[in-house]
XYZ file of C-alpha atoms in Angstrom:
669
model
C 86.446 116.979 246.399
C 90.130 116.493 244.972
C 90.843 118.449 242.095
C 92.856 116.600 240.563
C 92.423 112.599 238.605
C 94.578 109.808 239.608
C 95.521 106.729 237.336
C 96.741 103.294 238.069
C 85.480 130.822 195.972
C 82.912 131.163 193.570
C 81.101 134.024 192.286
C 78.593 135.910 194.865
C 75.536 135.299 192.985
C 73.657 135.308 196.286
C 75.473 137.942 198.149
C 74.455 140.706 195.900
C 71.851 142.471 198.297
C 74.516 142.358 200.834
C 77.636 143.624 199.167
C 76.254 147.039 199.328
C 76.288 146.908 203.084
C 79.770 145.228 203.174
C 80.749 148.004 201.356
C 79.630 150.753 203.587
C 80.766 148.620 206.652
C 84.115 148.183 205.329
C 84.224 152.016 204.147
C 83.248 153.127 207.696
C 85.363 150.996 209.906
C 88.531 150.473 206.992
C 90.812 152.627 208.436
C 91.266 150.100 211.051
C 93.338 148.277 208.704
C 94.551 150.848 206.091
C 98.159 151.866 206.987
C 100.541 151.909 204.303
C 98.950 149.391 202.099
C 98.583 150.090 198.622
C 95.808 148.724 196.085
C 98.676 147.215 193.544
C 100.413 145.890 196.393
C 101.609 141.977 195.590
C 101.007 140.261 198.969
C 102.772 137.462 198.025
C 105.955 139.127 197.757
C 105.929 139.530 201.571
C 109.164 138.189 203.234
C 107.104 136.729 206.033
C 105.118 133.776 205.052
C 102.260 135.434 206.746
C 100.286 133.204 209.007
C 97.287 134.612 208.033
C 97.687 133.074 204.288
C 99.262 129.498 205.281
C 96.578 126.697 204.422
C 95.832 124.095 207.076
C 93.602 121.703 207.150
C 92.720 120.962 210.655
C 90.099 123.846 211.634
C 87.364 122.302 209.051
C 88.909 118.675 207.923
C 89.694 121.033 204.636
C 92.139 123.365 203.485
C 91.458 127.194 204.222
C 93.728 130.128 204.361
C 94.481 130.900 208.152
C 93.135 134.287 207.443
C 89.425 132.667 206.914
C 89.564 129.824 209.707
C 87.018 130.181 212.422
C 89.841 130.049 215.106
C 92.706 131.934 216.345
C 94.821 129.160 214.702
C 98.882 128.941 215.123
C 100.975 127.115 212.985
C 104.741 125.272 213.599
C 106.499 124.780 210.644
C 109.387 122.115 209.738
C 111.604 124.926 209.497
C 111.033 126.324 213.015
C 111.336 122.395 214.473
C 115.184 122.368 212.560
C 115.404 126.002 214.379
C 115.000 125.030 217.716
C 115.805 121.438 218.014
C 112.576 120.380 219.454
C 112.546 116.525 220.049
C 108.820 116.382 221.627
C 105.229 117.631 220.790
C 105.199 119.236 223.936
C 108.575 121.356 223.305
C 106.804 122.744 220.235
C 103.348 123.409 221.492
C 105.457 125.615 225.069
C 106.322 127.882 222.122
C 102.769 129.270 221.539
C 100.504 131.558 223.183
C 98.778 130.589 226.482
C 100.021 127.129 226.492
C 102.124 125.845 229.520
C 103.468 122.210 229.952
C 104.154 119.906 233.082
C 106.352 116.897 233.343
C 105.628 114.242 236.241
C 108.616 112.287 235.351
C 106.189 109.926 233.708
C 103.979 111.917 231.180
C 104.310 115.397 229.854
C 100.627 117.223 230.368
C 99.509 120.268 227.950
C 97.827 123.141 229.725
C 95.877 126.046 227.889
C 94.398 129.271 228.547
C 94.660 128.843 232.287
C 93.657 124.842 232.579
C 95.994 122.439 233.209
C 95.155 120.533 236.206
C 97.895 117.926 237.054
C 97.670 114.630 236.225
C 94.476 114.934 233.658
C 96.388 113.351 231.065
C 95.255 115.674 228.467
C 91.729 114.657 227.855
C 90.266 117.887 226.888
C 92.646 117.834 224.042
C 92.524 116.365 220.919
C 95.952 115.224 219.056
C 95.235 113.840 215.387
C 98.094 112.449 213.166
C 97.266 113.677 209.666
C 93.151 113.747 210.421
C 93.339 110.904 212.332
C 92.608 110.936 216.215
C 95.421 109.789 218.384
C 93.393 110.015 222.109
C 92.704 106.537 223.199
C 89.822 104.986 224.420
C 90.053 104.165 228.127
C 91.653 107.398 229.135
C 90.971 109.704 226.517
C 94.862 110.479 226.681
C 96.430 112.587 224.354
C 100.202 111.709 224.201
C 102.700 114.894 223.465
C 105.712 114.074 225.126
C 108.088 111.302 223.882
C 105.363 108.844 224.284
C 103.907 110.889 220.767
C 104.106 107.761 218.245
C 105.825 110.305 215.370
C 109.357 111.324 215.560
C 109.817 114.943 215.375
C 112.066 114.856 212.401
C 109.110 113.514 210.483
C 106.675 116.491 210.856
C 105.970 118.562 208.428
C 103.982 121.223 210.506
C 102.012 121.385 213.314
C 98.411 123.051 213.299
C 97.422 124.142 216.809
C 93.627 125.465 217.285
C 92.647 126.712 220.401
C 89.240 126.781 222.066
C 86.530 124.030 221.297
C 86.409 121.817 218.074
C 83.453 120.066 219.061
C 81.515 121.274 216.209
C 83.960 119.427 213.868
C 85.788 117.007 216.050
C 83.070 115.964 218.788
C 84.729 114.277 221.898
C 88.097 115.583 223.575
C 88.173 118.688 221.625
C 87.173 121.703 224.306
C 90.019 123.302 224.867
C 91.937 123.255 221.517
C 92.944 120.565 218.688
C 96.148 119.856 217.463
C 96.645 118.601 214.032
C 100.364 116.921 213.360
C 101.181 116.959 209.528
C 103.844 114.504 208.461
C 106.571 114.742 205.596
C 105.966 112.837 202.453
C 108.273 110.710 200.620
C 108.598 113.425 197.950
C 110.126 115.648 200.762
C 112.703 113.275 202.003
C 113.897 112.169 198.303
C 116.233 109.465 199.723
C 117.641 108.527 202.671
C 117.988 110.077 206.116
C 120.402 108.681 209.050
C 120.296 110.326 212.373
C 121.906 109.970 215.734
C 121.764 111.843 219.339
C 123.112 111.312 222.535
C 122.132 113.757 225.136
C 123.739 114.192 228.654
C 122.929 113.842 231.773
C 120.218 111.796 230.564
C 122.507 109.248 229.433
C 120.457 109.058 226.184
C 120.790 107.561 222.808
C 118.767 107.534 219.961
C 118.711 107.157 216.196
C 116.349 107.305 213.412
C 116.483 105.634 209.758
C 114.158 107.132 207.184
C 113.753 106.507 203.361
C 111.249 108.191 201.118
C 110.728 108.892 197.261
C 107.901 109.689 195.132
C 108.409 106.689 192.363
C 107.993 107.268 188.514
C 104.924 105.737 188.727
C 103.633 108.855 191.115
C 103.198 106.956 194.490
C 104.663 108.569 196.962
C 106.208 106.150 200.090
C 107.863 107.102 203.351
C 109.198 104.541 205.523
C 110.750 105.443 208.836
C 112.152 103.669 212.462
C 113.346 105.525 215.447
C 114.519 104.112 218.820
C 115.859 105.966 222.119
C 117.416 104.639 225.020
C 118.166 106.621 228.345
C 119.351 105.408 231.550
C 118.064 108.597 233.131
C 119.180 110.923 236.273
C 119.964 109.792 239.808
C 117.661 112.709 241.169
C 116.905 113.389 244.776
C 113.197 113.044 245.669
C 111.445 113.404 249.037
C 108.288 111.284 249.647
C 105.961 113.204 251.148
C 103.906 111.453 254.306
C 106.389 108.346 254.082
C 108.806 110.381 255.689
C 111.523 108.947 253.517
C 113.871 110.560 251.035
C 116.570 109.619 249.063
C 118.688 109.479 245.455
C 116.549 107.371 243.232
C 119.821 105.652 241.648
C 118.925 103.574 238.442
C 115.159 104.494 238.623
C 115.121 107.040 235.610
C 115.437 104.665 232.478
C 113.074 105.120 229.329
C 112.951 103.348 226.156
C 111.324 104.293 222.892
C 110.484 102.807 219.675
C 108.416 104.414 216.717
C 107.490 103.248 213.197
C 105.864 105.372 210.638
C 104.852 103.744 207.069
C 102.919 106.455 204.711
C 101.910 105.285 200.884
C 99.816 107.878 198.849
C 99.007 107.793 195.242
C 96.474 109.556 193.331
C 93.417 109.981 195.447
C 94.327 107.183 197.840
C 96.683 107.550 201.292
C 97.639 104.759 203.759
C 98.984 105.545 207.040
C 100.717 102.844 209.879
C 101.883 104.617 213.003
C 103.484 102.463 215.819
C 104.981 103.518 219.317
C 106.094 101.825 222.137
C 107.339 103.333 225.534
C 108.507 102.402 228.818
C 109.316 104.592 231.412
C 110.587 103.849 234.821
C 109.422 105.315 237.832
C 111.768 107.437 240.224
C 108.856 108.925 242.412
C 106.479 106.223 243.343
C 103.351 107.679 241.438
C 100.352 106.781 243.131
C 102.245 106.441 246.286
C 103.689 103.422 245.367
C 106.750 102.124 247.844
C 109.400 104.845 247.171
C 112.920 104.058 245.554
C 111.966 100.401 244.979
C 113.298 99.190 241.551
C 111.133 97.637 239.305
C 108.195 99.882 239.081
C 107.416 101.235 235.566
C 104.783 102.171 233.274
C 104.753 101.548 229.814
C 102.277 102.342 226.390
C 101.884 100.772 223.338
C 99.938 102.757 220.263
C 99.060 101.351 216.919
C 97.121 103.508 214.278
C 95.941 102.723 210.441
C 94.315 104.799 208.441
C 93.090 104.547 204.729
C 91.745 107.552 203.082
C 90.157 108.541 199.593
C 90.114 112.057 198.647
C 88.910 113.314 195.310
C 86.856 116.024 193.467
C 83.930 115.564 191.234
C 81.335 117.869 189.710
C 84.299 119.976 187.345
C 85.486 120.293 190.964
C 82.717 121.558 192.850
C 81.862 118.211 195.052
C 84.945 117.136 197.198
C 84.403 113.639 198.620
C 86.301 112.057 201.540
C 86.165 109.141 203.063
C 88.363 107.395 205.211
C 88.278 103.824 207.473
C 90.790 103.887 210.848
C 91.649 101.161 213.314
C 93.961 101.731 216.412
C 95.064 99.708 219.144
C 96.223 101.265 222.803
C 98.157 98.913 225.703
C 98.980 100.166 228.850
C 100.919 98.362 231.625
C 102.325 99.500 234.867
C 103.655 97.831 237.701
C 103.920 99.311 241.029
C 104.891 98.025 244.586
C 102.265 98.468 247.621
C 104.254 96.188 249.898
C 103.420 93.591 247.385
C 103.841 93.876 243.573
C 100.957 95.050 241.527
C 100.079 95.329 237.841
C 97.823 97.791 236.370
C 96.950 96.893 232.502
C 94.518 98.421 230.077
C 93.602 97.539 226.612
C 91.592 99.343 223.989
C 90.910 98.531 220.643
C 88.724 101.069 217.885
C 87.778 100.980 214.386
C 85.744 103.362 212.449
C 84.673 105.397 209.491
C 84.225 108.958 208.441
C 82.446 110.143 205.092
C 82.700 113.876 204.277
C 81.098 116.122 201.505
C 82.161 119.327 200.700
C 80.413 121.441 198.218
C 81.360 124.864 196.716
C 78.275 124.345 194.021
C 76.003 127.277 195.957
C 78.126 130.292 194.928
C 79.156 131.903 197.703
C 79.011 129.181 200.118
C 81.126 126.131 200.920
C 78.926 123.396 202.502
C 79.965 120.557 204.109
C 78.363 117.351 205.795
C 80.158 114.254 207.393
C 79.130 111.283 209.373
C 81.674 109.442 211.373
C 81.242 106.452 213.485
C 83.630 104.906 216.015
C 83.376 101.236 217.741
C 85.234 100.902 220.742
C 85.098 97.212 220.991
C 87.349 96.771 223.225
C 87.960 98.784 226.695
C 89.080 96.750 229.467
C 90.810 97.579 232.268
C 92.670 95.065 234.904
C 94.530 95.389 237.965
C 96.557 92.077 238.738
C 97.454 91.199 242.640
C 100.741 89.233 241.465
C 100.634 87.921 245.123
C 97.263 86.820 245.506
C 95.769 86.454 241.880
C 92.592 86.060 243.859
C 92.331 89.585 244.194
C 92.719 90.892 240.507
C 89.868 93.056 239.049
C 89.177 93.340 235.410
C 86.499 95.684 233.899
C 85.382 95.842 230.155
C 82.822 97.874 229.011
C 82.800 98.246 224.981
C 81.219 101.300 223.545
C 80.585 103.863 220.590
C 80.402 107.208 219.333
C 78.584 108.569 216.271
C 78.714 112.114 215.068
C 76.755 113.918 212.262
C 78.329 117.633 211.480
C 77.468 120.184 208.990
C 78.986 123.429 207.982
C 78.504 126.503 205.945
C 81.317 128.516 205.408
C 79.529 131.787 203.607
C 81.494 134.338 201.614
C 78.994 137.118 202.271
C 81.566 139.616 200.582
C 85.015 139.911 199.552
C 85.686 141.277 203.283
C 82.937 139.467 205.156
C 83.201 135.262 205.851
C 80.543 133.775 208.275
C 80.840 130.322 209.363
C 77.841 128.304 211.019
C 78.438 124.511 212.120
C 76.862 122.218 214.199
C 77.669 118.643 215.311
C 75.346 115.941 216.832
C 77.142 113.509 219.018
C 75.723 110.112 220.590
C 77.600 108.040 222.587
C 76.898 105.028 225.017
C 77.632 107.176 227.815
C 75.912 110.705 227.726
C 73.191 110.239 224.969
C 72.964 112.973 222.378
C 74.641 116.107 222.681
C 75.049 119.030 220.219
C 78.021 121.065 219.985
C 77.342 124.477 217.560
C 80.094 126.971 216.693
C 79.463 130.506 215.070
C 82.015 132.455 213.509
C 82.454 136.064 211.906
C 86.012 136.972 209.963
C 86.096 140.313 208.428
C 88.938 141.963 206.737
C 88.360 145.851 206.728
C 91.496 145.571 204.371
C 94.008 143.394 203.052
C 96.451 143.735 206.161
C 94.013 143.251 208.692
C 91.835 140.451 209.970
C 89.155 140.462 212.662
C 87.526 137.275 213.936
C 84.374 137.104 216.552
C 84.140 133.651 217.357
C 81.862 131.495 219.817
C 81.900 127.983 220.166
C 80.682 124.673 222.395
C 82.157 121.356 222.928
C 81.099 118.324 225.387
C 83.575 115.456 226.282
C 81.620 112.232 227.965
C 83.463 110.682 230.725
C 85.905 108.327 229.718
C 86.137 104.593 230.774
C 88.344 105.062 233.564
C 86.370 107.710 235.304
C 83.063 106.486 234.775
C 83.326 102.208 235.007
C 86.679 101.665 237.118
C 86.303 100.200 240.671
C 88.438 97.963 242.670
C 86.745 98.114 245.905
C 90.055 99.864 247.477
C 91.165 102.818 245.724
C 88.035 103.766 243.683
C 84.553 103.311 242.985
C 82.798 103.327 239.799
C 79.730 106.258 238.638
C 77.956 104.446 235.986
C 75.497 107.625 236.298
C 78.668 110.090 235.932
C 77.534 112.517 233.389
C 79.916 114.476 230.733
C 81.490 118.166 230.827
C 80.301 121.190 228.340
C 82.554 124.421 227.666
C 81.428 127.500 225.922
C 84.057 130.139 224.811
C 83.862 133.472 223.297
C 86.932 135.203 221.708
C 87.780 138.043 219.558
C 91.081 138.101 217.843
C 92.487 140.931 215.753
C 95.519 140.248 213.320
C 97.154 142.958 211.227
C 100.283 142.929 209.105
C 102.652 146.015 209.438
C 104.703 146.467 206.134
C 106.042 143.572 204.669
C 107.632 141.567 207.762
C 105.803 142.166 210.744
C 102.541 140.755 212.034
C 100.659 141.561 215.252
C 97.915 139.954 217.018
C 95.311 140.179 219.928
C 93.061 137.588 221.196
C 90.448 138.156 224.184
C 88.597 135.213 225.363
C 86.204 133.919 227.918
C 85.632 130.076 228.668
C 82.961 128.505 231.096
C 82.878 124.719 231.731
C 80.416 123.285 233.578
C 80.309 119.865 235.354
C 83.833 119.186 235.561
C 84.661 115.895 235.816
C 86.613 115.423 239.309
C 87.342 113.328 242.051
C 85.116 113.180 245.013
C 83.871 110.904 247.638
C 81.320 108.344 247.127
C 78.706 108.754 249.991
C 77.834 104.727 250.177
C 81.202 103.438 250.262
C 83.225 106.308 251.606
C 85.847 105.532 248.355
C 87.062 108.103 246.213
C 84.741 108.431 242.923
C 85.023 110.670 239.787
C 82.074 113.281 240.180
C 80.424 116.031 238.513
C 82.619 119.202 240.116
C 81.449 122.760 240.232
C 82.081 125.224 237.175
C 85.022 126.731 236.502
C 85.621 130.002 234.531
C 88.576 131.810 233.102
C 89.224 135.024 230.801
C 92.511 136.168 229.119
C 94.246 138.013 226.592
C 96.959 137.039 224.539
C 99.362 139.075 222.544
C 101.871 138.280 219.858
C 104.392 139.796 217.436
C 106.024 137.778 214.460
C 109.107 139.897 212.680
C 111.350 138.764 210.139
C 114.314 140.514 208.480
C 115.834 139.899 204.944
C 118.996 138.448 206.734
C 116.935 135.121 207.518
C 116.476 136.442 210.901
C 112.958 135.807 212.507
C 111.671 136.793 216.057
C 108.425 135.681 217.414
C 107.418 136.538 220.820
C 103.923 136.641 223.045
C 102.494 137.594 226.643
C 99.802 135.791 227.801
C 97.346 137.028 230.597
C 95.056 134.653 232.164
C 92.738 134.094 235.177
C 90.671 130.906 235.732
C 89.243 129.953 239.059
C 86.028 127.667 240.038
C 82.506 129.461 240.443
C 83.267 129.507 244.010
C 86.241 131.946 243.417
C 88.951 129.229 244.257
C 91.902 129.527 241.889
C 92.873 126.421 239.683
C 95.940 124.246 240.511
C 98.964 124.795 238.013
C 97.462 127.786 235.931
C 100.070 130.434 235.972
C 98.808 133.946 235.827
C 101.034 135.092 233.016
C 103.144 133.839 230.417
C 106.005 135.498 228.030
C 107.859 133.625 225.502
C 110.172 134.699 222.850
C 112.018 132.797 219.993
C 114.679 134.104 217.787
C 116.146 132.026 215.112
C 119.235 133.786 212.867
C 122.142 132.938 210.358
C 125.227 133.227 212.204
C 128.388 134.307 210.495
C 130.685 131.264 211.366
C 130.655 127.939 209.850
C 127.257 128.372 207.860
C 125.789 128.007 211.453
C 122.199 128.979 212.706
C 120.942 129.795 215.968
C 117.805 129.452 217.816
C 117.030 130.973 221.287
C 114.120 130.449 223.436
C 112.973 132.486 226.279
C 109.941 131.131 228.194
C 108.869 132.795 231.456
C 105.514 132.028 233.687
C 104.176 133.588 237.120
C 104.073 131.248 240.008
C 101.830 128.496 239.760
C 99.605 126.997 242.923
C 100.204 123.366 243.512
C 97.833 120.866 245.762
C 99.072 121.812 249.267
C 98.076 125.650 248.803
C 101.459 126.972 247.978
C 102.489 128.532 245.115
C 105.680 127.866 243.192
C 108.396 130.043 241.981
C 107.858 131.759 238.830
C 110.496 130.487 236.140
C 112.410 132.208 233.163
C 114.137 129.398 231.292
C 116.369 129.760 228.211
C 117.138 127.028 225.498
C 119.684 127.414 222.909
C 119.999 125.427 219.624
C 122.802 125.443 216.846
C 123.135 123.766 213.600
C 125.323 123.774 210.474
C 124.776 121.948 207.297
C 127.876 123.272 205.461
C 130.613 120.899 206.582
C 130.123 118.133 203.685
C 127.209 117.553 201.551
C 124.112 115.777 203.190
C 125.682 116.342 206.658
C 123.720 118.161 209.057
C 125.528 118.999 213.114
C 123.303 120.000 215.946
C 124.353 121.362 219.370
C 121.445 121.810 221.946
C 121.417 122.944 224.930
C 117.975 123.174 226.945
C 117.757 125.170 230.303
C 121.089 127.066 229.406
C 121.425 128.769 232.592
C 120.756 125.724 234.805
C 117.815 127.545 236.566
C 116.008 125.036 239.330
C 112.202 125.532 238.744
C 109.729 122.969 240.070
C 106.147 122.407 238.494
C 102.889 120.665 240.458
C 102.284 117.080 240.905
C 98.793 115.388 241.225
C 98.107 115.150 244.957
C 97.310 111.169 244.499
C 101.188 111.412 244.416
C 103.873 111.447 247.480
C 105.272 114.832 245.799
C 103.349 118.332 246.001
C 105.985 119.350 243.471
C 108.469 117.828 241.009
C 112.037 119.863 240.173
C 112.449 119.988 236.347
C 115.753 119.344 234.623
C 118.618 121.261 234.929
C 120.854 122.150 231.591
C 120.852 118.981 229.381
C 123.319 119.219 226.463
C 122.343 117.174 223.229
C 124.548 116.689 220.114
C 122.980 115.414 216.937
C 124.479 114.039 213.804
C 121.908 114.006 210.407
C 122.992 112.296 207.001
C 120.853 112.436 203.988
C 121.659 110.994 200.499
């Protein structure tokens, strides 16, 4: 089988009996975290805004301290995004432990904890914007590159929860959940204008944003962004075709984004729009090499109305939301004659969630979510012979009922039990449980023991599409299941250093992979063998009074099939350092990134060389009131490196960008 897919706090009244046990347990093992912490120390005065205390919403769909979340959560804040000049979601995520990214000159992909098969379109990672699902209906694709429909200048924070999130979110949340929280109008407090240019990509981009909290209390944010790039003229080889050459003028890109957010009292309304077209210099899908006019274009629209309020003197939190979305894809490919591939998906749904603190010591949540995938259409058009056109249209649905109990057993021990039952038109009913114990033996130490399971039904492309030439449908295709065990320890050392260590093991069964239909002999998506991985992630976060921050991590991961064969595109080790600091000249702030990784295995069995890449970002906001000037240099030392490509394409691997320079000017008034 081919490994890669192709794509044309309350009182603890009920916890009294357990309190002596908790105290004894904490006293017996509390030395693990005692250190130099004193009982009277003011934790809020720590210079490092501790990751353990950051409030997030993505883990359980309600606000929690990070130290109590049932996941090894990481948070990327707006100050970090500004410090390092990240322009895409994948650039920001690449700074985190256990995350590696891949780019095939069309789309960006995120691999987590050893899993990142080339060309899988991020189907096992759930991405949400203010809690609203971004993954589409046809491909289950999570957009994390320039196709992500929100400008990074409008992101307040990024919450990344590695591991299965199926007990709360259901479909797609197998290797993690990424929740992107946008800025508010009050944060903008006026108008922002931004313009940037980047070379050698010959890129130009601009943004106009306005936001304000009105006298009535209504919060309004409006923003529009645009990008145009002519791209690079790069040399490519085209495998078995025997052709090679410079793809001149074939790497262009256009992108448009719009965001509107209105909030008043318990109500909030979001509209997100993104439209991107990327020209194809690589002959994707083994289309004709070095032929102009080939491209892939995506359009994405989301709308989200949410009501959130508290009742019963604050003991009951009610959240209800309505959502709708549309995705359109169109690609043109030349196989002697021109062909177009297109998809159209539309969905709508609702969610109701109740959160109660009425039972002392417990935070109980119950929710019901439904989504009607009213349009899921896949089309191949033979522009020379329309009689050969293929159209597949099969709508669907998904329903999910979830419950969770966050039990504060005592002051130092929190237990989380969660379960979600999902039903869909493809795989029937599946259960996704999670169990977590969070123990704080001392103020500066948190230990988490986690278990979770998640499921993924095959998407419409994997199960339903067949054109009689390149792929045949498999209506009996089953879904995937992953089980993960994890042990994590967080430790604060003094007032300015946080250490974290994580051990994990996951097993995925029935991996959906590309095989061969025994009847037709055509490629077909089928259930493959199990995949297993184990690993360790070590990280540190250190701050100094002068405003200097250093964040670093080392990840060791070993992923393989049950047969012992290694996974493609899975570096065995990752090392990362992020340093941000003020400089003594002209109000400059510097952000330096260093990212290293071991070699990756490519589709033809060769291992690509490892890499160590450095990025530099400089900015100043002291030249004039409201004015910010920045200079970003990606791949500072111009080091060559390549990443594996899907085996449905001409190239076994694709060279990544060398040094690029970006200048940005922003004005706020």
